[in-house]
Short mmCIF file of C-alpha atoms and ligand atoms in Angstrom, two decimals:
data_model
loop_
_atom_site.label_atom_id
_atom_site.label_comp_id
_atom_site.label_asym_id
_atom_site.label_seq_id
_atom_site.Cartn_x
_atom_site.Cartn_y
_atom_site.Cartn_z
CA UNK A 111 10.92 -1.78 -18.26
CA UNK A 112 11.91 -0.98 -14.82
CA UNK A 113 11.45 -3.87 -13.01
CA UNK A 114 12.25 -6.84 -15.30
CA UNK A 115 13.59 -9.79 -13.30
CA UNK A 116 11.95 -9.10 -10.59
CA UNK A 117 8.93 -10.34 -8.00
CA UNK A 118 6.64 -8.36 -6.07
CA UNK A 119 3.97 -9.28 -3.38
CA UNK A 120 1.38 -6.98 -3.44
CA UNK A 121 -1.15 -7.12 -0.94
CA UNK A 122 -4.72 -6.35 -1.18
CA UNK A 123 -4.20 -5.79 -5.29
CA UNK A 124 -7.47 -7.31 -6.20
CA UNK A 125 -9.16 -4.08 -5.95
CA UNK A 126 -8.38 -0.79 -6.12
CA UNK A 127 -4.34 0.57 -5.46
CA UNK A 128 -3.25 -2.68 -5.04
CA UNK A 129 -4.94 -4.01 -8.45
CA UNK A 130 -3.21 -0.69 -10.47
CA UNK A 131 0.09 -1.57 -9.12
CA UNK A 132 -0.02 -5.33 -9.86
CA UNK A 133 -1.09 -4.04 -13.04
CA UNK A 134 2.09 -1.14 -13.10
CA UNK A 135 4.44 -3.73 -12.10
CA UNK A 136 3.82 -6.11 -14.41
CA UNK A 137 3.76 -3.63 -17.41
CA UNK A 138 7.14 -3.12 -15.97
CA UNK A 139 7.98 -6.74 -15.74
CA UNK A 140 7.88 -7.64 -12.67
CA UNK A 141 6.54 -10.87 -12.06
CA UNK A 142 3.35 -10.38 -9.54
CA UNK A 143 2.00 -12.06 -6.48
CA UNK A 144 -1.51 -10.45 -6.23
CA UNK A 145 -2.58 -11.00 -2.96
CA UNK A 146 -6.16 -10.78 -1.69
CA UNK A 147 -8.32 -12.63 0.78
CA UNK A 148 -12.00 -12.17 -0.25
CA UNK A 149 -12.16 -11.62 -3.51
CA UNK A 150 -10.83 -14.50 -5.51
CA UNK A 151 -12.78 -13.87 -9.16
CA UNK A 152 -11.63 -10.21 -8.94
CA UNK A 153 -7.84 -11.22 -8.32
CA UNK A 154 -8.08 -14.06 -11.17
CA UNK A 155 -9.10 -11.38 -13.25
CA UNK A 156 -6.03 -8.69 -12.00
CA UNK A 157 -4.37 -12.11 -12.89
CA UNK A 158 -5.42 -12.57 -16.43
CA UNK A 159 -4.92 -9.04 -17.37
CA UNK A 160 -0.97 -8.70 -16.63
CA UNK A 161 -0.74 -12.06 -18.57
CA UNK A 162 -2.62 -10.41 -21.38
CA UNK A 163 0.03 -7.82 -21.30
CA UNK A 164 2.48 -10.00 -21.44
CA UNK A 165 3.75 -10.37 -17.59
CA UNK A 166 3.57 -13.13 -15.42
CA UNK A 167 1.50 -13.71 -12.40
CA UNK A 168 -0.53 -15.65 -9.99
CA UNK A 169 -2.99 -15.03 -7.59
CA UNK A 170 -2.48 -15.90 -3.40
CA UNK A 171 -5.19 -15.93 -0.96
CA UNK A 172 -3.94 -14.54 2.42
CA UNK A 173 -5.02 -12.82 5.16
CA UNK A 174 -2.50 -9.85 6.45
CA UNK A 175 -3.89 -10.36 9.60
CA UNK A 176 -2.68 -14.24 10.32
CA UNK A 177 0.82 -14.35 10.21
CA UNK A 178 0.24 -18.12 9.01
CA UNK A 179 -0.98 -17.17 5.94
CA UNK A 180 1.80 -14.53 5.54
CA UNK A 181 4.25 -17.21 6.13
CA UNK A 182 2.39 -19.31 3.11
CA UNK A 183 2.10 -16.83 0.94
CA UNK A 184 5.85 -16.28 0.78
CA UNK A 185 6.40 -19.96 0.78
CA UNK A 186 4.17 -20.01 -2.47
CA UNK A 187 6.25 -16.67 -4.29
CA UNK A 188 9.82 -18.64 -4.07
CA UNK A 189 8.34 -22.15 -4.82
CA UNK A 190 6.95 -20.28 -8.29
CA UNK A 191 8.97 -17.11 -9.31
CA UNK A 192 12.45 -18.04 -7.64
CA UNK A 193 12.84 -14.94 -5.26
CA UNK A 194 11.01 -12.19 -3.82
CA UNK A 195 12.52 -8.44 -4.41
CA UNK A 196 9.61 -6.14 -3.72
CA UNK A 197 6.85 -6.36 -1.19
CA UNK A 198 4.03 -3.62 -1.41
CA UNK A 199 2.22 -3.65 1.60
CA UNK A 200 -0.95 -2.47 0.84
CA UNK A 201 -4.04 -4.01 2.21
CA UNK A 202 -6.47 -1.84 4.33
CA UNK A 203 -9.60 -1.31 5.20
CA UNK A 204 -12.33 1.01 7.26
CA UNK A 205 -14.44 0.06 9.37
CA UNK A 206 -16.09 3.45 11.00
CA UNK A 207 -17.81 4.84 14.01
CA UNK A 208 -17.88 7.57 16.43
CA UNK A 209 -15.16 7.49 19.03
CA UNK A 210 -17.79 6.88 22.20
CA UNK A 211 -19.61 4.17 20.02
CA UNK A 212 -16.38 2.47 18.87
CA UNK A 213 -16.31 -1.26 19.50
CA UNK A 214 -13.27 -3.27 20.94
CA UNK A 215 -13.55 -5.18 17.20
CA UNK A 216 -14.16 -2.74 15.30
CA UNK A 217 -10.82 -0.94 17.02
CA UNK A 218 -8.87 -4.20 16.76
CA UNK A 219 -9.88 -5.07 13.54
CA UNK A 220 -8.38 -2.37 11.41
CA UNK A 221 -5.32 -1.94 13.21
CA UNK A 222 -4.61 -5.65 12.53
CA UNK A 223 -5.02 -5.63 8.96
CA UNK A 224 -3.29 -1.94 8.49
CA UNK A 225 -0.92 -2.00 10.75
CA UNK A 226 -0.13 -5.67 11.90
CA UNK A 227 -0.63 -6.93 8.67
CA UNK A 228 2.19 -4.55 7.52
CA UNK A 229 4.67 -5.63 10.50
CA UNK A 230 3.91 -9.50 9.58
CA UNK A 231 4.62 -8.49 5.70
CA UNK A 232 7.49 -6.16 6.21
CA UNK A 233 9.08 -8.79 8.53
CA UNK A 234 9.27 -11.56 6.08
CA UNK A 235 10.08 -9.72 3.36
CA UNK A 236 13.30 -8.81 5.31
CA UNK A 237 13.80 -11.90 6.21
CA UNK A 238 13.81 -13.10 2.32
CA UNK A 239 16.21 -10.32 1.30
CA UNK A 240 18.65 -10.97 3.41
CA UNK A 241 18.67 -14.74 2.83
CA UNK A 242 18.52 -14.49 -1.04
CA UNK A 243 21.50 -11.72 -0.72
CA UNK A 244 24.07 -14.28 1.21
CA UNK A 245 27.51 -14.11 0.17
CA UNK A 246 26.58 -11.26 -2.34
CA UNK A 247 28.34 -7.42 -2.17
CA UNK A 248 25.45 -5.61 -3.20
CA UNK A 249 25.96 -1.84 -5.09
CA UNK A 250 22.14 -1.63 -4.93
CA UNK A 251 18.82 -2.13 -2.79
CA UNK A 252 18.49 -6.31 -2.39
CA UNK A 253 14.90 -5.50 -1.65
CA UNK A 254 12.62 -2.90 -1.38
CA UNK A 255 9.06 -2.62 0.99
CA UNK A 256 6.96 0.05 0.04
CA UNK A 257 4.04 0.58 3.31
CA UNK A 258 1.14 1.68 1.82
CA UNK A 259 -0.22 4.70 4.23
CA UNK A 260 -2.50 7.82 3.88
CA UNK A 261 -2.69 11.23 4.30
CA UNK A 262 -4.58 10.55 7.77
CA UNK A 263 -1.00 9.66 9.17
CA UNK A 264 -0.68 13.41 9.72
CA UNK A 265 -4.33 14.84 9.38
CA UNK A 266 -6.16 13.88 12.57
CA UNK A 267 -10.17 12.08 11.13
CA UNK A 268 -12.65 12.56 13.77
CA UNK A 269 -15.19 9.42 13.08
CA UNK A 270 -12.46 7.50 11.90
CA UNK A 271 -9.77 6.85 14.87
CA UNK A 272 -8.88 3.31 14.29
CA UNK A 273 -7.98 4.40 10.53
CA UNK A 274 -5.97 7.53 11.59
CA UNK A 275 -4.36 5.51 14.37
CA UNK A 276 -3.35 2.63 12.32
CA UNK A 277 -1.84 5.14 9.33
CA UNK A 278 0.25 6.83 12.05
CA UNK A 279 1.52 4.13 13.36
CA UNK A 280 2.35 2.77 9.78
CA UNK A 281 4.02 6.06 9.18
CA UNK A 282 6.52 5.53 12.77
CA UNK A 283 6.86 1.88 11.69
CA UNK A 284 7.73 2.37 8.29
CA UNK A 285 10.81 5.05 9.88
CA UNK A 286 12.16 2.74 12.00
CA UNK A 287 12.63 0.14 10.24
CA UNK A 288 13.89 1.78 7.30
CA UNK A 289 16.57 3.17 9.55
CA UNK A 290 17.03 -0.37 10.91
CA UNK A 291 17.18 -2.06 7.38
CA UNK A 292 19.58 0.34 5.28
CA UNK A 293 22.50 -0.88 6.59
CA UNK A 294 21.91 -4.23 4.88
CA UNK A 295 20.86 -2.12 1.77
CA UNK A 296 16.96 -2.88 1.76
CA UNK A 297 14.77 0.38 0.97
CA UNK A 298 11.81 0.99 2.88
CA UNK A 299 9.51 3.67 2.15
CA UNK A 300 6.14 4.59 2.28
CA UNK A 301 3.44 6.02 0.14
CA UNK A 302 0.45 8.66 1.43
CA UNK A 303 -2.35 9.17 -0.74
CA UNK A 304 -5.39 11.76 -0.56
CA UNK A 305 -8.37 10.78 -1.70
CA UNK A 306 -8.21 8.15 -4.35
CA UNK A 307 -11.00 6.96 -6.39
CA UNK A 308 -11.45 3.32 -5.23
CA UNK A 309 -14.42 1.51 -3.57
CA UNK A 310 -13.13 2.19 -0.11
CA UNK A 311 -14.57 5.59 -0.58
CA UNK A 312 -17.47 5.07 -2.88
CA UNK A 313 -19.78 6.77 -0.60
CA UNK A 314 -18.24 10.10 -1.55
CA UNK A 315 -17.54 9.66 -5.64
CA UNK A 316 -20.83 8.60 -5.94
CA UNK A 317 -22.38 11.55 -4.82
CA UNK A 318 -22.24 14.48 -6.71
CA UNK A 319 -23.04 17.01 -3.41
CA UNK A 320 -19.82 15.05 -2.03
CA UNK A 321 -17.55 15.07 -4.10
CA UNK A 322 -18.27 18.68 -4.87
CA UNK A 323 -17.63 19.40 -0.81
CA UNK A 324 -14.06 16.74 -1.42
CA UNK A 325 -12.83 19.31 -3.89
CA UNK A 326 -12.42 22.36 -1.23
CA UNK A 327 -9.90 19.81 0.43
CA UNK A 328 -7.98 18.96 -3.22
CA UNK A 329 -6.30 22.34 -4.77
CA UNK A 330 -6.05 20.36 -7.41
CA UNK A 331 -9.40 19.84 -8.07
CA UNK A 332 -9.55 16.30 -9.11
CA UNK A 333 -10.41 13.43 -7.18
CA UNK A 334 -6.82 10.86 -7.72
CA UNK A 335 -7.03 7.48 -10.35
CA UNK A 336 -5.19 4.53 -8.27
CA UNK A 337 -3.10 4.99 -11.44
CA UNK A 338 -1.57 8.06 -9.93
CA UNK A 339 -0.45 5.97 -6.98
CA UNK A 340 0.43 2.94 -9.14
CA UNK A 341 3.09 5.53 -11.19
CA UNK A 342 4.51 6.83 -7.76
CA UNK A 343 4.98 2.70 -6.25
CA UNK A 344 6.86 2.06 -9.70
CA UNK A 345 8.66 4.81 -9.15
CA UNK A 346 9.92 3.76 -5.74
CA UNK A 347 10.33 0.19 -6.40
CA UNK A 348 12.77 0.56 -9.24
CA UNK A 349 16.21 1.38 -8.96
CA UNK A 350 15.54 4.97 -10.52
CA UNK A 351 14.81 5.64 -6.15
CA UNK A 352 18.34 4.19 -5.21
CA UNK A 353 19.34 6.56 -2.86
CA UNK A 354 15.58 7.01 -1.19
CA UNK A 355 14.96 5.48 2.33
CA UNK A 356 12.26 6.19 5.04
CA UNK A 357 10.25 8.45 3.12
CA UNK A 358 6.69 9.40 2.79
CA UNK A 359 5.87 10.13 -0.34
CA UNK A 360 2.07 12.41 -0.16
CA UNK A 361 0.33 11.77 -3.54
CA UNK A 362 -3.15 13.41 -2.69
CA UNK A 363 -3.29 16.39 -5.19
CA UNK A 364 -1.64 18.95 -2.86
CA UNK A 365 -4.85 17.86 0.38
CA UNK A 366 -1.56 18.19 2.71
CA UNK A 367 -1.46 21.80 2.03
CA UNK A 368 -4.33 23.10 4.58
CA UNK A 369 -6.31 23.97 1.79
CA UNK A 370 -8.87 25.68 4.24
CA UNK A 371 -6.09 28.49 4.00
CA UNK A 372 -5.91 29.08 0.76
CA UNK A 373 -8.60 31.91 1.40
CA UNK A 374 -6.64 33.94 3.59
CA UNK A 375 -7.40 31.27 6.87
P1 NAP B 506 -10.07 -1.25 -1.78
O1 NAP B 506 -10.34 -1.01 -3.21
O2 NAP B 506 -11.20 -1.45 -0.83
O3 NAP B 506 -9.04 -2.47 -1.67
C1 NAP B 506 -8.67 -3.01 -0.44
C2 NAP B 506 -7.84 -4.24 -0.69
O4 NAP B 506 -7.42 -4.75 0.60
C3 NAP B 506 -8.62 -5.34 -1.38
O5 NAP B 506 -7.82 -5.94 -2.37
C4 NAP B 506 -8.89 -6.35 -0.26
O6 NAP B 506 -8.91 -7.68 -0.71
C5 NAP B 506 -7.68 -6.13 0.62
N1 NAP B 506 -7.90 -6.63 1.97
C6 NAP B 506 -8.86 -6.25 2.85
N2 NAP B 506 -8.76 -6.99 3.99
C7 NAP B 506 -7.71 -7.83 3.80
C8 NAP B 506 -7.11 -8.85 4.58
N3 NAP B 506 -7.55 -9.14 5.81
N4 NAP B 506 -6.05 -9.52 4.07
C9 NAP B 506 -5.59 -9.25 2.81
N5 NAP B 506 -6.12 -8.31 2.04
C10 NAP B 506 -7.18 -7.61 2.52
O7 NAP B 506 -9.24 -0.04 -1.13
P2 NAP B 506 -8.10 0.94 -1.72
O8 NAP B 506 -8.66 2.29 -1.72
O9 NAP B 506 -7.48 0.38 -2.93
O10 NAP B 506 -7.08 0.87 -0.50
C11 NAP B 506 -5.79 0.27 -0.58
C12 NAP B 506 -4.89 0.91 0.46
O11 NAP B 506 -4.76 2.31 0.20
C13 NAP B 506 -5.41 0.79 1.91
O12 NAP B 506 -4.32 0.55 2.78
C14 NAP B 506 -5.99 2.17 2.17
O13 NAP B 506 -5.98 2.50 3.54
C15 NAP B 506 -5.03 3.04 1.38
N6 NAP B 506 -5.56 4.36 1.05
C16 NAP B 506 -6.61 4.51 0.19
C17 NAP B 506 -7.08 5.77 -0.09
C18 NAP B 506 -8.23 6.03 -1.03
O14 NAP B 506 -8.68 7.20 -1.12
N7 NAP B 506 -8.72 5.06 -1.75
C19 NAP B 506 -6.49 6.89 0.51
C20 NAP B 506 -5.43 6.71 1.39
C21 NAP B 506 -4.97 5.43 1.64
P3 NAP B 506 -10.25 -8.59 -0.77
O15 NAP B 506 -11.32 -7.75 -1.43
O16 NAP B 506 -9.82 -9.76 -1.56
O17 NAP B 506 -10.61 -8.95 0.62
#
């Protein structure tokens, strides 16, 4: 048990990444905040299943976007678990279209909720750890933020530049304020994933000519399980990642690796 004792926020974990770290943590008892903002049934039931396991958790309706909600959202994670040691910024979404036919919304929309909604997260989660750590001398992290990210903060998506835009940007956010933060001994880092098998991509597992055109990116040859992620955000939440600050860690089944030159170019 790697993270016994403590609380994590995770947003967006009624689906998807989010909803197999909630489910990580709290194997790992952690007591979880699962976040979401549309889908209440599906985070009761994220809910119910780290209880089953034994954890502890509870379900918070937010949206990343409104920093209102942020604020509330913490409010309700002290008033029931005590403290707040590990925030998971995760939420994110697509919303797609050609460059020349992308819409003001459509533009502002995703970079608020991947890349706003991180700042307004990160932020308060600072905020937390250094009021909870007061008067303490602290050998280890007093919190840890782990951005959530993609490979598309390095590999350029034509059809998708409000998604590649806003994963940059998380990728230069996530640096700086790591580098900001360590001297008061909070960890930030971020994680990068390929192509994970969650229903923000459905359109390509669920077609057999597709994903047979995804594998020529993967030299591994398997689409990723959120679990893969979930294993990784353990990983860097628990103290077994001490020494680990402002780094991206890629878990995308070697897609980094300009597969398209594996061929001789
Ligand atoms: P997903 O299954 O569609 O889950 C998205 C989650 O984000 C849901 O829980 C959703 O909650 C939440 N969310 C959406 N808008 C929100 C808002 N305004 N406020 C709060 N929460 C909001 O997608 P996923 O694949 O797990 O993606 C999770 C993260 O991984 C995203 O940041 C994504 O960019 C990143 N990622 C995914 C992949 C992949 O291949 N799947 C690859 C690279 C990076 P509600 O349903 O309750 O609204």
């Amino acid at each position: 048990m790697k993270l016994t004792n403590q609380t994590a926020i995770i947003t967006g974990s009624s689906s998807g990444i989010g909803k197999a770290i909630a489910i990580a943590f709290g194997q790992e008892g952690a007591n979880v905040v699962v976040n979401y903002n549309s889908s209440r049934d599906k985070a009761l039931e994220v809910v119910k299943q780290i209880k089953a396991a034994g954890g502890d958790a509870i379900a918070v309706k937010a949206n990343v976007g409104k920093e209102a909600d942020i604020l509330k959202m913490f409010e309700k994670a002290v008033a029931v678990f005590g403290q707040i040691d590990i925030v998971v910024a995760n939420s994110g979404i697509q919303n797609d279209a050609t460059f020349m036919e992308m819409t003001l919304e459509q533009w502002e929309n995703v970079i608020n909720i991947n890349l706003t909604g991180q700042f307004l997260c990160a932020r308060e989660a600072a905020k937390h750890f250094v009021a909870q750590a007061k008067g303490q001398t602290p050998v280890r992290a007093i919190g840890k933020i782990i951005c959530m990210s993609s490979v598309h903060d390095m590999i350029p998506w034509a059809g998708h530049v409000n998604y590649a835009a806003s994963k940059g940007g998380v990728l230069m956010f996530m640096k700086s304020i790591a580098q900001e933060l360590a001297p008061l001994k909070i960890r930030v880092n971020a994680i990068s994933p390929g192509a994970i098998q969650t229903p923000i991509n459905k359109s390509v597992w669920s077609s057999e000519q597709n994903m047979k055109d995804l594998m020529n990116l993967i030299p591994y040859r398997r689409i990723g399980q959120p679990e893969d992620v979930a294993k990784a955000a353990v990983w860097l939440a628990s103290d077994d990642s001490d020494y680990i600050t402002g780094e991206t860690l890629y878990v995308d089944g070697g897609m980094m690796l300009y597969p398209e030159f594996s061929d001789n170019g």
